CSV table of C-alpha atoms in Angstrom, one decimal:
chain,number,residue,atom,x,y,z
Z,72,MET,CA,-0.2,-0.1,0.1
Z,73,ALA,CA,2.9,2.3,0.7
Z,74,VAL,CA,4.0,2.0,-2.7
Z,75,VAL,CA,0.7,3.1,-4.1
Z,76,LYS,CA,0.7,5.9,-1.7
Z,77,GLU,CA,4.1,7.2,-3.0
Z,78,PHE,CA,2.9,6.8,-6.5
Z,79,THR,CA,-0.3,8.8,-6.1
Z,80,LYS,CA,0.9,11.7,-4.2
Z,81,GLY,CA,2.9,12.8,-7.3
Z,82,LEU,CA,-0.4,13.0,-9.3
Z,83,TRP,CA,-2.1,15.8,-7.3
Z,84,LYS,CA,-0.8,16.4,-3.8
Z,85,GLU,CA,2.8,17.1,-4.7
Z,86,MET,CA,2.3,17.8,-8.4
Z,87,PRO,CA,5.3,19.8,-10.0
Z,88,PRO,CA,5.2,22.5,-11.1
Z,89,PHE,CA,1.8,23.5,-10.0
Z,90,ARG,CA,2.0,22.4,-6.3
Z,91,LEU,CA,5.8,22.2,-5.8
Z,92,VAL,CA,7.2,25.0,-7.8
Z,93,LEU,CA,10.1,23.1,-9.3
Z,94,GLY,CA,11.5,22.6,-12.8
Z,95,LEU,CA,10.0,25.9,-14.2
Z,96,CYS,CA,12.5,26.5,-17.2
Z,97,PRO,CA,11.4,23.4,-19.3
Z,98,THR,CA,7.9,24.0,-18.0
Z,99,LEU,CA,8.0,27.6,-19.6
Z,100,ALA,CA,9.9,27.1,-22.6
Z,101,VAL,CA,8.5,23.8,-24.1
Z,102,THR,CA,4.9,24.1,-23.6
Z,103,THR,CA,4.1,25.9,-26.9
Z,104,SER,CA,1.9,22.9,-27.9
Z,105,ALA,CA,0.4,20.1,-26.1
Z,106,GLU,CA,2.4,17.7,-28.1
Z,107,ASN,CA,5.7,19.2,-26.9
Z,108,GLY,CA,4.5,19.3,-23.3
Z,109,LEU,CA,3.7,15.7,-23.5
Z,110,GLY,CA,7.2,14.8,-25.1
Z,111,MET,CA,9.1,16.7,-22.5
Z,112,GLY,CA,6.9,15.3,-19.8
Z,113,ALA,CA,7.8,11.7,-21.0
Z,114,ALA,CA,11.4,12.3,-21.3
Z,115,VAL,CA,11.3,13.5,-17.6
Z,116,ILE,CA,9.4,10.4,-16.7
Z,117,PHE,CA,12.3,8.2,-18.1
Z,118,VAL,CA,15.2,10.2,-16.5
Z,119,LEU,CA,13.4,10.7,-13.2
Z,120,THR,CA,12.1,7.0,-12.4
Z,121,LEU,CA,15.5,5.6,-13.4
Z,122,SER,CA,17.6,8.2,-11.5
Z,123,ASN,CA,15.4,7.6,-8.5
Z,124,MET,CA,16.0,3.9,-8.8
Z,125,LEU,CA,19.8,4.2,-9.2
Z,126,VAL,CA,20.2,6.7,-6.4
Z,127,SER,CA,18.0,4.3,-4.1
Z,128,MET,CA,20.3,1.4,-5.0
Z,129,MET,CA,23.5,3.1,-4.3
Z,130,ARG,CA,22.3,5.3,-1.4
Z,131,HIS,CA,24.4,3.2,1.1
Z,132,ILE,CA,27.7,3.3,-1.1
Z,133,ILE,CA,27.5,7.1,-1.9
Z,134,PRO,CA,29.5,9.2,0.8
Z,135,LYS,CA,27.3,12.0,2.2
Z,136,THR,CA,29.7,14.7,1.4
Z,137,VAL,CA,29.8,14.2,-2.3
Z,138,ARG,CA,26.4,13.0,-2.8
Z,139,ILE,CA,24.9,15.9,-4.8
Z,140,ALA,CA,27.8,15.3,-7.2
Z,141,CYS,CA,27.0,11.8,-7.6
Z,142,PHE,CA,23.4,12.5,-8.1
Z,143,ILE,CA,24.4,14.8,-11.0
Z,144,VAL,CA,26.5,12.4,-12.6
Z,145,ILE,CA,23.9,9.7,-12.4
Z,146,ALA,CA,21.3,12.1,-13.9
Z,147,ALA,CA,23.8,13.2,-16.7
Z,148,SER,CA,24.6,9.6,-17.6
Z,149,LEU,CA,20.7,9.0,-18.0
Z,150,VAL,CA,20.3,12.1,-19.9
Z,151,VAL,CA,22.9,11.1,-22.4
Z,152,SER,CA,21.3,7.7,-23.1
Z,153,LEU,CA,18.1,9.7,-23.5
Z,154,GLU,CA,19.5,12.0,-25.9
Z,155,LEU,CA,20.9,9.1,-28.0
Z,156,LEU,CA,17.4,7.2,-27.8
Z,157,MET,CA,15.6,10.2,-28.8
Z,158,GLN,CA,18.0,10.8,-31.5
Z,159,ALA,CA,17.4,7.4,-32.8
Z,160,TYR,CA,13.5,7.1,-32.4
Z,161,ALA,CA,12.1,10.4,-32.0
Z,162,TYR,CA,14.3,13.0,-33.8
Z,163,GLY,CA,11.4,15.3,-34.7
Z,164,LEU,CA,10.7,15.7,-30.9
Z,165,TYR,CA,14.3,16.1,-30.2
Z,166,GLU,CA,14.8,18.9,-32.6
Z,167,GLN,CA,11.7,20.6,-31.2
Z,168,LEU,CA,12.9,20.5,-27.7
Z,169,GLY,CA,16.3,21.5,-28.7
Z,170,ILE,CA,18.4,22.6,-25.9
Z,171,PHE,CA,16.0,21.6,-23.2
Z,172,VAL,CA,16.9,17.9,-23.5
Z,173,PRO,CA,20.5,18.1,-22.3
Z,174,LEU,CA,19.0,20.6,-19.5
Z,175,ILE,CA,17.0,17.8,-18.0
Z,176,VAL,CA,20.3,17.3,-15.8
Z,177,VAL,CA,19.8,20.5,-14.2
Z,178,ASN,CA,16.1,20.3,-13.8
Z,179,CYS,CA,15.5,20.8,-10.0
Z,180,ILE,CA,12.9,18.0,-10.0
Z,181,ILE,CA,15.5,15.3,-10.7
Z,182,LEU,CA,18.0,16.5,-8.0
Z,183,GLY,CA,15.2,17.3,-5.7
Z,184,ARG,CA,13.7,14.1,-5.7
Z,185,ALA,CA,17.0,12.3,-5.3
Z,186,GLU,CA,17.9,14.4,-2.4
Z,187,ALA,CA,14.6,14.5,-0.7
Z,188,PHE,CA,13.3,11.1,-1.3
Z,189,ALA,CA,15.5,8.5,-3.1
Z,190,ALA,CA,18.4,8.9,-0.8
Z,191,LYS,CA,16.3,7.9,2.1
Z,192,HIS,CA,13.9,5.3,0.8
Z,193,GLY,CA,14.0,1.8,-0.6
Z,194,VAL,CA,14.1,0.9,-4.4
Z,195,ALA,CA,10.4,0.2,-4.9
Z,196,ASP,CA,9.2,3.3,-3.1
Z,197,SER,CA,11.7,5.4,-5.0
Z,198,ILE,CA,10.6,3.9,-8.4
Z,199,ALA,CA,6.9,4.7,-7.4
Z,200,ASP,CA,7.7,8.1,-6.3
Z,201,GLY,CA,9.6,8.9,-9.6
Z,202,LEU,CA,7.0,7.4,-11.8
Z,203,GLY,CA,4.2,9.3,-9.8
Z,204,ILE,CA,6.1,12.8,-9.9
Z,205,GLY,CA,7.0,12.2,-13.5
Z,206,ILE,CA,3.4,11.4,-14.5
Z,207,GLY,CA,2.2,14.4,-12.6
Z,208,PHE,CA,4.8,16.6,-14.3
Z,209,THR,CA,3.7,15.4,-17.6
Z,210,MET,CA,0.0,16.2,-16.8
Z,211,ALA,CA,0.9,19.6,-16.0
Z,212,LEU,CA,3.1,20.1,-18.9
Z,213,THR,CA,0.3,18.9,-21.1
Z,214,PHE,CA,-2.4,20.9,-19.5
Z,215,LEU,CA,-0.2,24.2,-19.9
Z,216,GLY,CA,0.7,23.1,-23.4
Z,217,SER,CA,-2.9,22.5,-24.4
Z,218,LEU,CA,-3.9,25.7,-22.9
Z,219,ARG,CA,-1.5,27.7,-24.7
Z,220,GLU,CA,-2.0,26.0,-28.0
Z,221,LEU,CA,-5.7,26.4,-27.7
Z,222,LEU,CA,-5.5,30.1,-27.1
Z,223,GLY,CA,-2.4,30.9,-29.3
Z,224,ASN,CA,-3.4,28.7,-32.3
Z,225,GLY,CA,-6.9,27.6,-31.7
Z,226,THR,CA,-5.5,23.9,-32.2
Z,227,LEU,CA,-5.3,21.0,-29.8
Z,228,PHE,CA,-2.5,18.4,-30.5
Z,229,GLY,CA,-2.6,20.0,-33.9
Z,230,VAL,CA,-6.3,19.7,-34.7
Z,231,GLN,CA,-8.2,22.5,-35.4
Z,232,VAL,CA,-10.7,23.1,-32.5
Z,233,PHE,CA,-12.3,26.6,-33.1
Z,234,GLY,CA,-14.2,27.7,-36.3
Z,235,ASP,CA,-12.5,30.1,-38.6
Z,236,ALA,CA,-14.1,33.1,-36.6
Z,237,PHE,CA,-11.8,32.5,-33.7
Z,238,GLN,CA,-9.0,35.1,-33.9
Z,239,PRO,CA,-5.9,33.5,-31.9
Z,240,PHE,CA,-4.0,35.3,-29.3
Z,241,THR,CA,-0.6,34.9,-30.7
Z,242,ILE,CA,0.9,36.2,-27.6
Z,243,MET,CA,0.1,32.8,-25.8
Z,244,VAL,CA,2.6,30.8,-27.7
Z,245,LYS,CA,5.2,33.3,-27.3
Z,246,ALA,CA,7.3,33.9,-24.4
Z,247,PRO,CA,5.0,36.4,-22.3
Z,248,GLY,CA,2.1,34.0,-22.5
Z,249,ALA,CA,4.1,31.2,-20.8
Z,250,PHE,CA,4.7,33.4,-17.7
Z,251,ILE,CA,1.1,34.9,-17.4
Z,252,CYS,CA,-0.4,31.5,-18.2
Z,253,LEU,CA,1.4,29.7,-15.5
Z,254,GLY,CA,1.0,32.7,-13.1
Z,255,LEU,CA,-2.8,32.3,-13.5
Z,256,ILE,CA,-2.7,28.7,-13.2
Z,257,LEU,CA,-0.9,28.9,-9.9
Z,258,ALA,CA,-3.2,31.6,-8.7
Z,259,GLY,CA,-6.2,29.2,-9.5
Z,260,MET,CA,-4.3,26.3,-7.6
Z,261,ASN,CA,-4.0,28.6,-4.5
Z,262,CYS,CA,-7.7,29.3,-4.8
Z,263,ILE,CA,-8.5,25.5,-4.9
Z,264,ASN,CA,-6.0,25.0,-2.0
Z,265,ARG,CA,-7.9,27.7,0.1
Z,266,TRP,CA,-11.1,26.3,-0.9
Z,267,GLN,CA,-10.2,22.7,0.2
Z,268,SER,CA,-8.5,23.7,3.6
Z,269,SER,CA,-11.5,25.8,4.5
Z,270,ARG,CA,-13.8,22.9,3.8
Z,271,SER,CA,-11.8,20.3,5.6
Z,272,GLU,CA,-10.5,22.8,8.4
Z,273,GLY,CA,-7.1,21.0,8.1
Z,274,GLU,CA,-3.8,22.6,7.7
Z,275,PRO,CA,-3.6,24.9,4.7
Z,276,VAL,CA,-1.2,23.6,2.0
Z,277,SER,CA,1.3,26.3,1.0
Z,278,VAL,CA,2.4,26.4,-2.8
Z,279,GLY,CA,5.8,27.8,-3.5
Z,280,CYS,CA,9.3,27.6,-2.3
Z,281,GLN,CA,8.2,26.9,1.3
Z,282,ALA,CA,6.4,23.7,0.5
Z,283,CYS,CA,9.3,22.1,-1.2
Z,284,GLY,CA,11.8,22.4,1.5
Z,285,ALA,CA,14.3,19.8,0.1
Z,286,CYS,CA,15.3,21.4,-3.3
Z,287,GLY,CA,18.9,20.9,-3.2
Z,288,GLY,CA,18.9,21.8,-6.9
Z,289,CYS,CA,16.5,24.7,-6.9
Z,290,ALA,CA,18.5,27.8,-6.4
Z,291,GLY,CA,15.5,29.9,-5.2
Z,292,CYS,CA,14.6,28.9,-1.7
Z,293,LYS,CA,17.4,29.3,0.7
Z,294,PRO,CA,18.1,32.9,0.3
Z,295,ALA,CA,14.5,34.0,0.2
Z,296,GLN,CA,13.9,32.2,3.4
Z,297,LEU,CA,16.7,34.0,5.3
Z,298,LYS,CA,15.2,37.3,5.7
Z,299,PRO,CA,11.5,37.4,6.1
Z,300,MET,CA,10.0,40.6,4.3
Z,301,GLU,CA,7.6,41.4,6.8
Z,302,SER,CA,9.4,44.3,8.7
Z,303,LYS,CA,10.1,45.9,5.3
Z,304,ALA,CA,6.4,45.6,4.3
Z,305,LYS,CA,5.2,47.4,7.4
Z,306,GLU,CA,7.7,50.4,7.0
Z,307,GLY,CA,6.2,51.0,3.6
L,227,MET,CA,29.3,40.6,-36.2
L,228,ASP,CA,30.4,43.5,-34.3
L,229,VAL,CA,30.6,43.8,-30.4
L,230,ILE,CA,27.6,46.2,-30.0
L,231,THR,CA,25.3,44.0,-32.1
L,232,ILE,CA,26.3,40.9,-29.9
L,233,PHE,CA,25.6,42.7,-26.7
L,234,ILE,CA,22.2,44.0,-27.9
L,235,SER,CA,21.2,40.7,-29.2
L,236,ALA,CA,22.2,38.8,-26.0
L,237,ILE,CA,20.9,41.3,-23.4
L,238,PHE,CA,17.8,42.7,-25.0
L,239,VAL,CA,16.6,40.7,-28.0
L,240,ASN,CA,17.4,37.2,-26.7
L,241,ASN,CA,17.3,37.8,-23.0
L,242,ILE,CA,18.2,34.5,-21.4
L,243,LEU,CA,15.4,34.9,-18.7
L,244,LEU,CA,12.5,36.4,-20.5
L,245,ALA,CA,13.0,35.1,-24.1
L,246,GLN,CA,14.7,31.7,-23.6
L,247,PHE,CA,13.4,30.8,-20.1
L,248,LEU,CA,16.8,29.7,-18.9
L,249,GLY,CA,17.5,30.1,-15.0
L,250,ASN,CA,13.9,30.7,-13.9
L,251,CYS,CA,14.2,29.4,-10.4
L,252,PRO,CA,16.7,31.8,-9.1
L,253,TYR,CA,14.6,34.4,-11.0
L,254,LEU,CA,11.6,33.8,-8.9
L,255,GLY,CA,13.6,32.6,-5.7
L,256,CYS,CA,16.2,35.3,-5.5
L,257,SER,CA,14.2,38.5,-6.7
L,258,ARG,CA,12.7,39.6,-3.4
L,259,GLU,CA,15.4,42.0,-2.5
L,260,LYS,CA,17.7,44.2,-4.7
L,261,SER,CA,20.9,43.2,-2.6
L,262,VAL,CA,20.2,39.5,-3.0
L,263,ALA,CA,19.6,39.8,-6.6
L,264,ILE,CA,22.9,41.6,-7.2
L,265,GLY,CA,24.8,39.0,-5.2
L,266,MET,CA,23.2,36.2,-7.3
L,267,GLY,CA,23.6,38.1,-10.6
L,268,GLY,CA,27.2,38.9,-9.9
L,269,ALA,CA,27.9,35.1,-9.0
L,270,VAL,CA,26.1,34.2,-12.3
L,271,VAL,CA,28.0,36.5,-14.6
L,272,PHE,CA,31.3,35.3,-13.2
L,273,VAL,CA,30.5,31.5,-13.3
L,274,THR,CA,28.9,31.7,-16.8
L,275,ILE,CA,31.9,33.5,-18.3
L,276,MET,CA,34.3,31.0,-16.8
L,277,ALA,CA,32.1,28.0,-17.6
L,278,THR,CA,31.9,29.0,-21.2
L,279,LEU,CA,35.6,29.3,-21.4
L,280,PHE,CA,36.3,26.0,-20.1
L,281,THR,CA,33.5,24.2,-21.8
L,282,TRP,CA,34.4,25.7,-25.1
L,283,LEU,CA,38.2,24.4,-24.7
L,284,MET,CA,36.8,21.0,-23.7
L,285,GLN,CA,34.6,20.7,-26.7
L,286,HIS,CA,37.1,21.7,-28.9
L,287,PHE,CA,40.4,20.1,-27.6
L,288,VAL,CA,39.0,17.0,-26.0
L,289,LEU,CA,35.5,15.9,-27.2
L,290,ASP,CA,36.0,16.9,-30.9
L,291,THR,CA,39.5,15.6,-31.1
L,292,PHE,CA,38.6,12.2,-29.7
L,293,ASP,CA,35.3,12.1,-31.4
L,294,LEU,CA,33.4,12.0,-28.1
L,295,GLY,CA,30.6,14.4,-29.0
L,296,TYR,CA,27.9,12.1,-27.4
L,297,LEU,CA,29.5,12.8,-23.9
L,298,GLN,CA,28.9,16.6,-24.2
L,299,THR,CA,26.1,16.8,-21.6
L,300,ILE,CA,28.0,14.8,-19.0
L,301,VAL,CA,31.3,16.5,-19.4
L,302,PHE,CA,29.7,20.0,-19.4
L,303,ILE,CA,27.8,19.3,-16.2
L,304,VAL,CA,31.0,17.9,-14.5
L,305,VAL,CA,33.2,20.7,-15.7
L,306,ILE,CA,30.6,23.3,-14.3
L,307,ALA,CA,30.2,21.5,-11.1
L,308,GLY,CA,34.0,21.3,-10.7
L,309,LEU,CA,34.5,24.9,-11.7
L,310,VAL,CA,32.0,26.0,-9.1
L,311,GLN,CA,33.8,24.2,-6.4
L,312,PHE,CA,36.9,25.5,-7.6
L,313,VAL,CA,35.8,29.2,-7.6
L,314,GLU,CA,34.4,28.9,-4.1
L,315,MET,CA,37.7,27.5,-2.8
L,316,PHE,CA,39.7,30.1,-4.5
L,317,LEU,CA,37.5,33.0,-3.4
L,318,LYS,CA,37.5,31.6,0.2
L,319,LYS,CA,41.2,31.7,0.1
L,320,MET,CA,42.1,34.7,-2.0
L,321,MET,CA,39.2,37.1,-1.6
L,322,PRO,CA,37.3,36.4,1.6
L,323,SER,CA,35.3,39.6,1.3
L,324,LEU,CA,33.9,38.7,-2.0
L,325,TYR,CA,33.4,35.1,-0.9
L,326,SER,CA,31.4,36.2,2.0
L,327,ALA,CA,29.2,38.6,-0.3
L,328,LEU,CA,28.4,35.8,-2.7
L,329,GLY,CA,28.4,33.0,0.0
L,330,ILE,CA,25.4,30.7,-0.2
L,331,TYR,CA,24.8,31.6,-4.1
L,332,LEU,CA,27.8,30.0,-5.4
L,333,PRO,CA,27.0,26.4,-4.9
L,334,LEU,CA,23.6,26.9,-6.0
L,335,ILE,CA,24.9,27.9,-9.4
L,336,THR,CA,25.8,24.4,-10.4
L,337,THR,CA,22.2,23.6,-11.1
L,338,ASN,CA,21.3,27.0,-12.5
L,339,CYS,CA,20.5,26.0,-16.0
L,340,ALA,CA,21.5,29.4,-17.4
L,341,VAL,CA,25.1,28.5,-17.0
L,342,MET,CA,24.9,25.1,-18.8
L,343,GLY,CA,22.4,26.5,-21.2
L,344,VAL,CA,24.7,29.2,-22.3
L,345,ALA,CA,27.5,26.7,-22.8
L,346,ILE,CA,25.5,24.4,-24.9
L,347,LEU,CA,23.9,27.3,-26.9
L,348,VAL,CA,27.2,28.9,-28.0
L,349,GLU,CA,28.5,25.3,-28.8
L,350,ARG,CA,25.4,24.5,-31.0
L,351,LYS,CA,25.8,27.8,-32.7
L,352,GLY,CA,29.3,27.0,-33.5
L,353,TYR,CA,30.8,30.4,-32.4
L,354,THR,CA,34.6,30.9,-32.1
L,355,LEU,CA,36.1,31.4,-28.7
L,356,ILE,CA,36.0,35.2,-28.6
L,357,THR,CA,32.4,35.4,-30.0
L,358,SER,CA,31.3,32.7,-27.5
L,359,LEU,CA,32.9,34.6,-24.6
L,360,LEU,CA,31.2,37.9,-25.6
L,361,TYR,CA,28.0,36.2,-25.7
L,362,ALA,CA,28.3,34.5,-22.4
L,363,CYS,CA,29.1,38.0,-21.1
L,364,GLY,CA,26.0,39.5,-22.8
L,365,TYR,CA,23.6,36.6,-21.6
L,366,SER,CA,24.6,36.7,-18.1
L,367,LEU,CA,24.4,40.6,-18.1
L,368,GLY,CA,21.0,40.2,-19.2
L,369,PHE,CA,20.3,37.7,-16.7
L,370,LEU,CA,21.5,40.4,-14.2
L,371,LEU,CA,19.5,43.0,-15.7
L,372,ALA,CA,16.3,40.9,-15.5
L,373,LEU,CA,16.8,39.9,-11.9
L,374,LEU,CA,17.5,43.2,-10.8
L,375,LEU,CA,14.3,44.8,-12.5
L,376,MET,CA,12.3,42.1,-11.0
L,377,ALA,CA,13.7,42.6,-7.5
L,378,GLY,CA,12.9,46.4,-7.8
L,379,VAL,CA,9.4,45.5,-8.9
L,380,ARG,CA,8.7,42.9,-6.1
L,381,GLU,CA,10.1,45.3,-3.3
L,382,ARG,CA,7.3,47.6,-4.5
L,383,LEU,CA,4.8,44.8,-4.6
L,384,ASP,CA,5.4,44.1,-0.9
L,385,THR,CA,3.7,47.4,0.0
L,386,CYS,CA,0.8,47.0,-2.5
L,387,ARG,CA,-2.5,45.3,-1.9
L,388,ILE,CA,-2.8,42.3,-4.0
L,389,PRO,CA,-5.5,39.4,-3.9
L,390,LYS,CA,-4.5,36.8,-1.5
L,391,MET,CA,-4.6,34.0,-4.2
L,392,MET,CA,-2.1,35.9,-6.4
L,393,ALA,CA,0.5,36.8,-3.7
L,394,GLY,CA,3.9,35.3,-3.9
L,395,THR,CA,4.9,33.3,-6.9
L,396,PRO,CA,1.6,33.8,-9.2
L,397,ILE,CA,2.1,37.6,-9.4
L,398,ALA,CA,5.8,37.4,-9.9
L,399,LEU,CA,5.0,35.1,-12.8
L,400,VAL,CA,2.6,37.5,-14.1
L,401,MET,CA,5.1,40.4,-13.8
L,402,ALA,CA,7.8,38.5,-15.5
L,403,GLY,CA,5.2,38.1,-18.3
L,404,LEU,CA,4.5,41.8,-18.6
L,405,MET,CA,8.4,42.3,-18.6
L,406,SER,CA,8.9,39.9,-21.3
L,407,LEU,CA,6.3,41.6,-23.3
L,408,ALA,CA,8.2,44.8,-22.8
L,409,PHE,CA,11.4,43.1,-23.9
L,410,MET,CA,9.7,41.8,-27.1
L,411,ALA,CA,9.8,45.3,-28.2
L,412,PHE,CA,13.5,45.0,-28.8
L,413,LYS,CA,12.9,42.4,-31.4
L,414,GLY,CA,14.2,43.7,-34.8
L,415,MET,CA,17.1,45.6,-33.4
L,416,ALA,CA,19.3,42.6,-34.0
L,417,GLN,CA,19.0,38.9,-34.5
């Protein structure tokens, strides 16, 4: 049962990047269409599941002091194999995703899960966690990609959805659309969280850097937590 | 291509954060205060230029010579991780004041995709060493600029009333979108 729980938590409760704000670069960059989002997600599932498995298998061998370097090397080897596989079997997608395929190495999600989960849990749990988080990430990317493609092109997976009268918002498939779309989705998630917590009277689930806690990779969190901004806000 | 065109292209037209989406984690995480933003931006400028130099040399004198192109990703990340470690040790020993200023940001840069992104980008475009270094300089200055602008905006945001559900990351992302919209106006000035 524990394995199932580890798997399902990635699908909604800890779904990156909507619930845990991790791995934003590929999320913003490749989601110009639903197809690209799905492809990127599949690539991340591959790397994340295998890296979780390998890290978990080697967790007793790796010395604590150099663990981050070891995790990065494991992830990098997997990404190299992924690149070769994609060049052989999915060259179109490889060209589409471009620079973001090698950049999976420095995706916060991979390192974050290795550090926060796989280094402390057994192999089966780690694989379940990797698969769950990977599938959650894929769903999020596909959703964002569909939304942007729908609004920006009027298509979904390349199929025309709206009639000729629809005037596409070209901005949605360009850079600004990515930021605005994701921002609004996160706001929507906050809204859902508050509604859920007010209904169950449970602890409110926070979205953002505070929730992840363990992102060895994500550069953001630590400095931000050092100096709370309340005092400054009051001055103004 | 002359130096000014390269700089305009790298800083404004192809801004690494707002047009190419590289390094967004520190963009949202380290943009709460201007001082933090300057520290992070400065560290990124330094490491990006160094990393581009070393990865370019590795690519041309090791990988290409021995026909090991497929190892690019793994070699680059190891070079960057080693470089960051080395820079940290060097600064600690030789320039303690700068070290304490950059402090916690240095180790975090290893996983900043801007650094690795620039290294791969200039490699894929096949630039010469000098052009690559100029691009690295321009891209990282663009990063610093965008980070600083965002920090300025977010310091003001702290004193504003915003809807509760938009507070924090969502409003920052929307601000980034608007900023990106403004940067789109530079398109056409250079490739």
